[in-house]
Short mmCIF file of C-alpha atoms and ligand atoms in Angstrom, two decimals:
data_model
loop_
_atom_site.label_atom_id
_atom_site.label_comp_id
_atom_site.label_asym_id
_atom_site.label_seq_id
_atom_site.Cartn_x
_atom_site.Cartn_y
_atom_site.Cartn_z
CA MET A 254 48.26 -64.61 33.81
CA ILE A 255 49.07 -62.07 36.39
CA LEU A 256 50.33 -58.37 35.20
CA PHE A 257 52.86 -56.75 37.79
CA LYS A 258 54.42 -53.32 37.00
CA LYS A 259 55.74 -52.74 40.72
CA THR A 260 58.97 -54.79 41.37
CA ALA A 261 58.47 -55.32 45.07
CA GLU A 262 54.81 -57.00 44.34
CA LEU A 263 56.34 -59.16 41.74
CA ILE A 264 59.17 -60.12 44.21
CA GLU A 265 56.93 -60.70 47.05
CA TYR A 266 55.02 -63.11 44.69
CA LEU A 267 57.84 -65.01 43.48
CA THR A 268 59.25 -65.37 46.88
CA ILE A 269 56.08 -67.10 47.87
CA GLN A 270 56.00 -69.45 44.50
CA ARG A 271 59.96 -70.40 45.02
CA LYS A 272 58.93 -71.10 48.49
CA LYS A 273 56.26 -73.67 47.59
CA GLY A 274 59.12 -75.31 45.41
CA LEU A 275 58.07 -74.06 41.78
CA LYS A 276 60.52 -74.01 39.15
CA THR A 277 60.70 -70.42 37.22
CA GLY A 278 61.47 -69.55 33.47
CA PHE A 279 62.35 -66.29 32.65
CA VAL A 280 61.89 -64.36 29.15
CA PRO A 281 62.82 -61.05 28.79
CA THR A 282 61.68 -59.17 26.19
CA MET A 283 61.40 -55.84 24.74
CA GLY A 284 57.92 -55.86 23.33
CA ALA A 285 56.43 -55.91 20.04
CA LEU A 286 56.02 -59.65 20.52
CA HIS A 287 56.34 -61.89 17.57
CA ASN A 288 56.78 -65.90 17.05
CA GLY A 289 60.35 -65.85 18.03
CA HIS A 290 59.32 -64.41 21.33
CA ILE A 291 56.67 -66.75 21.45
CA SER A 292 58.73 -69.82 20.81
CA LEU A 293 61.11 -68.70 24.00
CA ILE A 294 57.96 -69.02 26.32
CA ASP A 295 56.71 -72.34 24.66
CA ASP A 296 60.12 -73.75 25.54
CA SER A 297 59.97 -72.21 29.31
CA LYS A 298 56.46 -73.40 29.77
CA LYS A 299 57.59 -76.90 28.90
CA GLN A 300 60.59 -76.77 31.19
CA ASN A 301 59.42 -74.82 34.44
CA ASP A 302 56.50 -74.66 36.25
CA LEU A 303 55.84 -70.76 36.06
CA THR A 304 56.86 -68.65 33.14
CA ILE A 305 57.70 -64.73 33.67
CA CYS A 306 57.87 -62.32 30.67
CA SER A 307 59.13 -58.97 30.87
CA ILE A 308 58.35 -56.32 28.37
CA PHE A 309 60.79 -53.22 29.08
CA VAL A 310 62.41 -51.05 26.45
CA ASN A 311 65.47 -50.31 27.92
CA PRO A 312 67.10 -47.14 27.16
CA THR A 313 70.32 -47.92 28.22
CA GLN A 314 71.07 -50.21 25.68
CA PHE A 315 70.23 -47.78 22.82
CA ASN A 316 73.46 -46.09 21.60
CA ASP A 317 71.03 -44.13 18.88
CA PRO A 318 68.21 -42.15 20.75
CA ALA A 319 66.43 -42.39 17.50
CA ASP A 320 66.19 -45.82 17.36
CA PHE A 321 64.96 -45.77 20.96
CA LYS A 322 62.11 -43.24 20.12
CA LYS A 323 61.16 -45.55 16.76
CA TYR A 324 61.16 -49.11 18.54
CA PRO A 325 57.62 -50.65 17.73
CA LYS A 326 55.14 -50.59 20.77
CA THR A 327 52.29 -52.79 20.58
CA ILE A 328 51.31 -53.45 24.05
CA GLU A 329 47.66 -54.74 23.83
CA ASN A 330 48.59 -57.39 21.30
CA ASP A 331 51.57 -58.59 23.24
CA VAL A 332 49.73 -58.97 26.40
CA TYR A 333 46.89 -60.89 24.33
CA LEU A 334 49.42 -62.99 22.65
CA LEU A 335 51.34 -63.88 26.16
CA GLU A 336 47.64 -64.78 27.62
CA LYS A 337 46.98 -66.93 24.70
CA GLU A 338 49.97 -68.96 24.83
CA GLY A 339 49.52 -69.21 28.73
CA CYS A 340 52.28 -67.45 29.95
CA ASP A 341 51.87 -67.24 34.15
CA ILE A 342 53.16 -63.77 34.56
CA ILE A 343 54.18 -60.60 32.64
CA PHE A 344 56.36 -57.80 34.07
CA LEU A 345 55.44 -54.48 32.51
CA PRO A 346 57.80 -52.28 35.12
CA PRO A 347 58.11 -48.34 34.25
CA VAL A 348 61.37 -46.91 33.89
CA GLU A 349 61.93 -46.14 37.43
CA GLU A 350 60.94 -49.61 38.70
CA ILE A 351 64.17 -50.93 37.00
CA TYR A 352 66.24 -47.62 37.52
CA PRO A 353 65.09 -46.05 40.68
CA PRO A 354 66.83 -42.67 41.13
CA GLY A 355 70.31 -42.92 42.57
CA THR A 356 70.95 -46.14 41.05
CA SER A 357 74.39 -46.67 40.13
CA THR A 358 76.42 -47.98 37.10
CA ILE A 359 79.08 -50.63 37.06
CA HIS A 360 81.38 -51.73 34.33
CA TYR A 361 81.05 -55.14 33.21
CA GLU A 362 84.27 -56.78 31.76
CA LEU A 363 83.39 -58.36 28.89
CA GLY A 364 86.53 -58.62 26.89
CA VAL A 365 86.66 -58.95 23.46
CA LEU A 366 82.51 -59.74 23.24
CA GLU A 367 82.92 -55.51 23.71
CA THR A 368 84.88 -54.72 20.93
CA VAL A 369 83.59 -56.78 17.89
CA LEU A 370 80.98 -56.82 15.74
CA GLU A 371 77.77 -55.64 17.74
CA GLY A 372 80.00 -54.21 20.25
CA LYS A 373 82.12 -52.00 17.77
CA PHE A 374 79.38 -50.50 15.90
CA ARG A 375 76.92 -50.12 18.82
CA PRO A 376 79.14 -48.71 21.58
CA GLY A 377 77.86 -48.87 25.02
CA HIS A 378 75.13 -51.30 23.60
CA PHE A 379 76.01 -54.27 25.93
CA GLN A 380 76.89 -52.47 29.12
CA GLY A 381 73.15 -51.33 28.96
CA VAL A 382 72.10 -54.98 27.88
CA CYS A 383 74.53 -56.31 31.25
CA GLN A 384 72.62 -53.46 33.09
CA VAL A 385 69.05 -54.62 32.72
CA VAL A 386 69.88 -58.33 32.62
CA HIS A 387 71.59 -57.85 35.78
CA ARG A 388 68.53 -55.90 37.47
CA LEU A 389 65.82 -58.03 35.69
CA LEU A 390 67.81 -61.49 37.12
CA ASP A 391 67.99 -59.68 40.58
CA ILE A 392 64.13 -59.15 40.57
CA VAL A 393 62.94 -62.51 39.10
CA LYS A 394 65.96 -64.78 40.25
CA PRO A 395 64.57 -67.46 37.54
CA ASP A 396 65.85 -70.96 37.61
CA LYS A 397 66.28 -70.62 33.90
CA LEU A 398 66.57 -67.67 31.49
CA TYR A 399 65.62 -68.36 27.71
CA LEU A 400 67.46 -66.40 25.08
CA GLY A 401 67.33 -66.59 21.24
CA GLN A 402 70.33 -67.37 19.05
CA LYS A 403 68.97 -64.50 16.79
CA ASP A 404 71.14 -62.51 19.06
CA TYR A 405 74.13 -64.73 19.11
CA GLN A 406 76.58 -62.05 20.58
CA GLN A 407 74.00 -60.80 23.24
CA CYS A 408 73.78 -64.51 24.39
CA MET A 409 77.29 -64.72 24.89
CA VAL A 410 77.40 -61.45 26.63
CA ILE A 411 74.42 -62.50 29.15
CA ARG A 412 76.13 -66.18 29.90
CA LYS A 413 79.61 -63.94 30.68
CA LEU A 414 77.07 -61.95 32.96
CA ILE A 415 75.81 -64.65 34.58
CA ALA A 416 79.50 -65.87 35.07
CA LEU A 417 80.60 -62.80 36.46
CA THR A 418 78.12 -62.21 38.98
CA ASN A 419 77.69 -65.81 40.32
CA THR A 420 74.18 -65.83 39.28
CA PRO A 421 72.35 -69.21 39.79
CA THR A 422 70.58 -69.16 36.74
CA GLN A 423 70.69 -71.79 33.68
CA PRO A 424 71.06 -69.74 30.47
CA ILE A 425 69.01 -71.49 27.51
CA ILE A 426 69.66 -70.95 23.82
CA CYS A 427 66.69 -71.12 21.75
CA ALA A 428 66.71 -71.47 18.02
CA THR A 429 66.26 -68.51 15.70
CA GLN A 430 62.40 -68.47 14.32
CA ARG A 431 62.26 -67.43 10.86
CA GLU A 432 59.52 -66.30 8.17
CA ALA A 433 58.97 -68.89 5.46
CA SER A 434 61.07 -66.61 3.20
CA GLY A 435 64.11 -67.14 5.87
CA LEU A 436 63.96 -63.46 7.27
CA ALA A 437 64.59 -64.05 11.03
CA MET A 438 61.89 -62.52 13.03
CA SER A 439 62.53 -59.66 14.11
CA SER A 440 60.21 -56.59 16.10
CA ARG A 441 62.44 -54.38 13.59
CA ASN A 442 60.60 -56.28 10.63
CA MET A 443 57.25 -54.33 11.27
CA ARG A 444 59.17 -50.94 10.08
CA LEU A 445 59.75 -52.61 6.73
CA SER A 446 57.81 -52.13 3.69
CA ASP A 447 56.16 -55.39 1.62
CA ASN A 448 59.08 -54.91 -0.89
CA GLU A 449 61.82 -54.27 1.91
CA ARG A 450 60.80 -57.32 3.59
CA LYS A 451 61.27 -59.42 0.49
CA THR A 452 64.85 -57.72 0.00
CA ALA A 453 65.73 -58.29 3.39
CA THR A 454 65.83 -62.10 2.88
CA ALA A 455 69.19 -61.60 1.32
CA ILE A 456 70.65 -61.55 4.64
CA TYR A 457 70.13 -64.95 5.44
CA GLU A 458 70.31 -66.12 1.80
CA THR A 459 73.89 -64.28 1.84
CA LEU A 460 74.93 -66.31 5.47
CA GLN A 461 73.78 -69.41 3.62
CA ALA A 462 76.22 -68.79 0.66
CA ILE A 463 78.79 -68.73 3.03
CA GLN A 464 77.91 -72.02 4.51
CA LYS A 465 77.90 -73.43 1.50
CA ASP A 466 81.05 -71.85 0.01
CA ILE A 467 83.42 -71.92 2.87
CA GLN A 468 86.60 -73.69 2.56
CA PRO A 469 89.72 -73.71 5.18
CA GLY A 470 92.13 -71.23 4.28
CA ASN A 471 91.54 -67.43 3.83
CA LEU A 472 88.34 -66.27 4.30
CA GLN A 473 88.74 -62.64 2.88
CA LYS A 474 87.22 -62.78 -0.29
CA LEU A 475 84.09 -64.81 0.87
CA LYS A 476 83.49 -61.82 3.41
CA GLU A 477 83.65 -59.19 0.79
CA LYS A 478 81.88 -60.81 -1.86
CA ALA A 479 78.89 -61.33 0.70
CA ALA A 480 79.23 -57.41 1.80
CA LEU A 481 79.49 -56.60 -1.71
CA THR A 482 75.82 -58.70 -2.26
CA LEU A 483 74.44 -56.98 0.24
CA THR A 484 75.31 -53.57 -0.94
CA ALA A 485 74.08 -54.69 -4.38
CA LYS A 486 70.59 -55.13 -2.93
CA GLY A 487 70.86 -51.63 -1.45
CA PHE A 488 71.77 -52.58 2.04
CA THR A 489 74.24 -50.28 3.89
CA VAL A 490 76.22 -53.03 5.74
CA ASP A 491 77.88 -52.83 9.17
CA TYR A 492 79.60 -55.92 8.78
CA VAL A 493 79.21 -59.58 7.65
CA GLU A 494 81.83 -61.70 9.39
CA ILE A 495 82.59 -65.13 10.18
CA ALA A 496 84.14 -65.77 13.87
CA ASP A 497 85.34 -68.39 16.46
CA ALA A 498 82.03 -69.77 17.51
CA THR A 499 83.04 -70.01 21.23
CA THR A 500 84.91 -66.85 21.77
CA LEU A 501 83.70 -64.72 18.64
CA GLU A 502 87.19 -63.83 17.91
CA LEU A 503 86.81 -62.92 14.00
CA ILE A 504 88.76 -65.58 11.69
CA ASP A 505 90.22 -64.35 8.55
CA ASN A 506 92.00 -67.98 7.87
CA TRP A 507 90.38 -70.88 8.87
CA ASN A 508 92.13 -74.01 9.79
CA GLY A 509 89.21 -76.13 9.01
CA SER A 510 88.35 -77.45 12.28
CA THR A 511 87.74 -74.16 14.97
CA PRO A 512 84.08 -74.14 15.02
CA LEU A 513 82.18 -71.12 13.28
CA VAL A 514 79.51 -68.80 12.98
CA THR A 515 78.80 -66.17 10.55
CA LEU A 516 76.96 -62.96 11.43
CA ALA A 517 75.84 -60.01 9.41
CA ALA A 518 74.33 -56.47 10.52
CA ALA A 519 73.28 -54.36 7.99
CA PHE A 520 70.33 -51.41 7.54
CA LEU A 521 67.46 -51.43 5.04
CA ASN A 522 66.33 -47.94 4.84
CA ASN A 523 67.24 -47.00 8.17
CA VAL A 524 65.86 -50.32 9.86
CA ARG A 525 69.07 -52.25 11.60
CA LEU A 526 68.62 -55.97 10.77
CA ILE A 527 70.90 -58.58 12.04
CA ASP A 528 71.29 -62.57 11.59
CA ASN A 529 73.57 -65.33 12.10
CA ILE A 530 73.93 -69.14 11.17
CA ILE A 531 76.25 -71.65 13.14
CA LEU A 532 78.32 -73.30 10.57
P1 AMP B 709 64.13 -58.67 22.10
O1 AMP B 709 62.56 -58.41 22.57
O2 AMP B 709 64.55 -58.05 20.79
O3 AMP B 709 64.88 -57.81 23.04
O4 AMP B 709 64.06 -60.16 22.31
C1 AMP B 709 63.82 -60.63 23.36
C2 AMP B 709 64.30 -62.25 23.15
O5 AMP B 709 63.92 -62.78 22.03
C3 AMP B 709 65.90 -62.21 23.13
O6 AMP B 709 66.45 -63.40 23.94
C4 AMP B 709 66.13 -62.58 21.48
O7 AMP B 709 67.35 -63.12 21.09
C5 AMP B 709 64.96 -63.36 21.20
N1 AMP B 709 64.18 -63.26 19.78
C6 AMP B 709 64.36 -62.27 19.37
N2 AMP B 709 63.90 -62.50 17.58
C7 AMP B 709 64.08 -63.92 17.93
C8 AMP B 709 63.86 -65.07 16.69
N3 AMP B 709 63.46 -64.39 15.43
N4 AMP B 709 63.88 -66.30 17.26
C9 AMP B 709 64.40 -66.73 18.53
N5 AMP B 709 64.28 -65.88 19.48
C10 AMP B 709 64.55 -64.34 19.09
#
């Protein structure tokens, strides 16, 4: 595994590999790696000649500076896991390599994706995500980009970014990896106590209950019941919603045929957790 910290050196190396005809798969992460991330590395390894993983905790996507400060960092273990998994290249840029002095910001037209769900509760978050992913795609120029369904709305945002910027990269969405308990794996789970981890499984259970109980017609009561269940277990709920799986427009009345996704975001003792199920 080769480790790069300098953008120019990575670009030079990858240009040579591309000229040899090698296909590249890219897994951007913020580190504190777990089996969810590793599953993306595995998929990329199966489908490409070279797999590149970046670890960069992007300051511009944190709407809450305290959340940025508290974001877990386990870099030595991350490098160990990537080496063990056979990742070819790790990119560990300092902030100034991603945002050199004088970097200008552009506004990405994300439409409804920016105002619903995560967009509503984390203002500016997806502009920050677009900024960093646009920059990373410009540097790495991968054939394929590996993303986790766990961040459903982020996958849609990045697909839109790729379309908006005419980037010749194919996004690949990979299934959410879960603990045996059903809890979606997340770097933020490290900040939960053993008891909180047990409680946290209620998010997935609540989404599964929606999946089981959903019927065409008004969905208001189903959503309210789900949010109340989480509140009763000690969560502070941002949302439990049901949306059109292709546009993410919220659905209050279901015609029985529109494909749906149910999504939730809730805090458990200051740790914000998200999950979703395609219905
Ligand atoms: P992050 O480090 O949280 O920015 O995540 C980096 C990538 O890993 C994103 O594409 C995430 O959607 C993906 N990811 C995070 N958790 C999981 C999971 N439990 N299963 C699958 N992919 C995941």
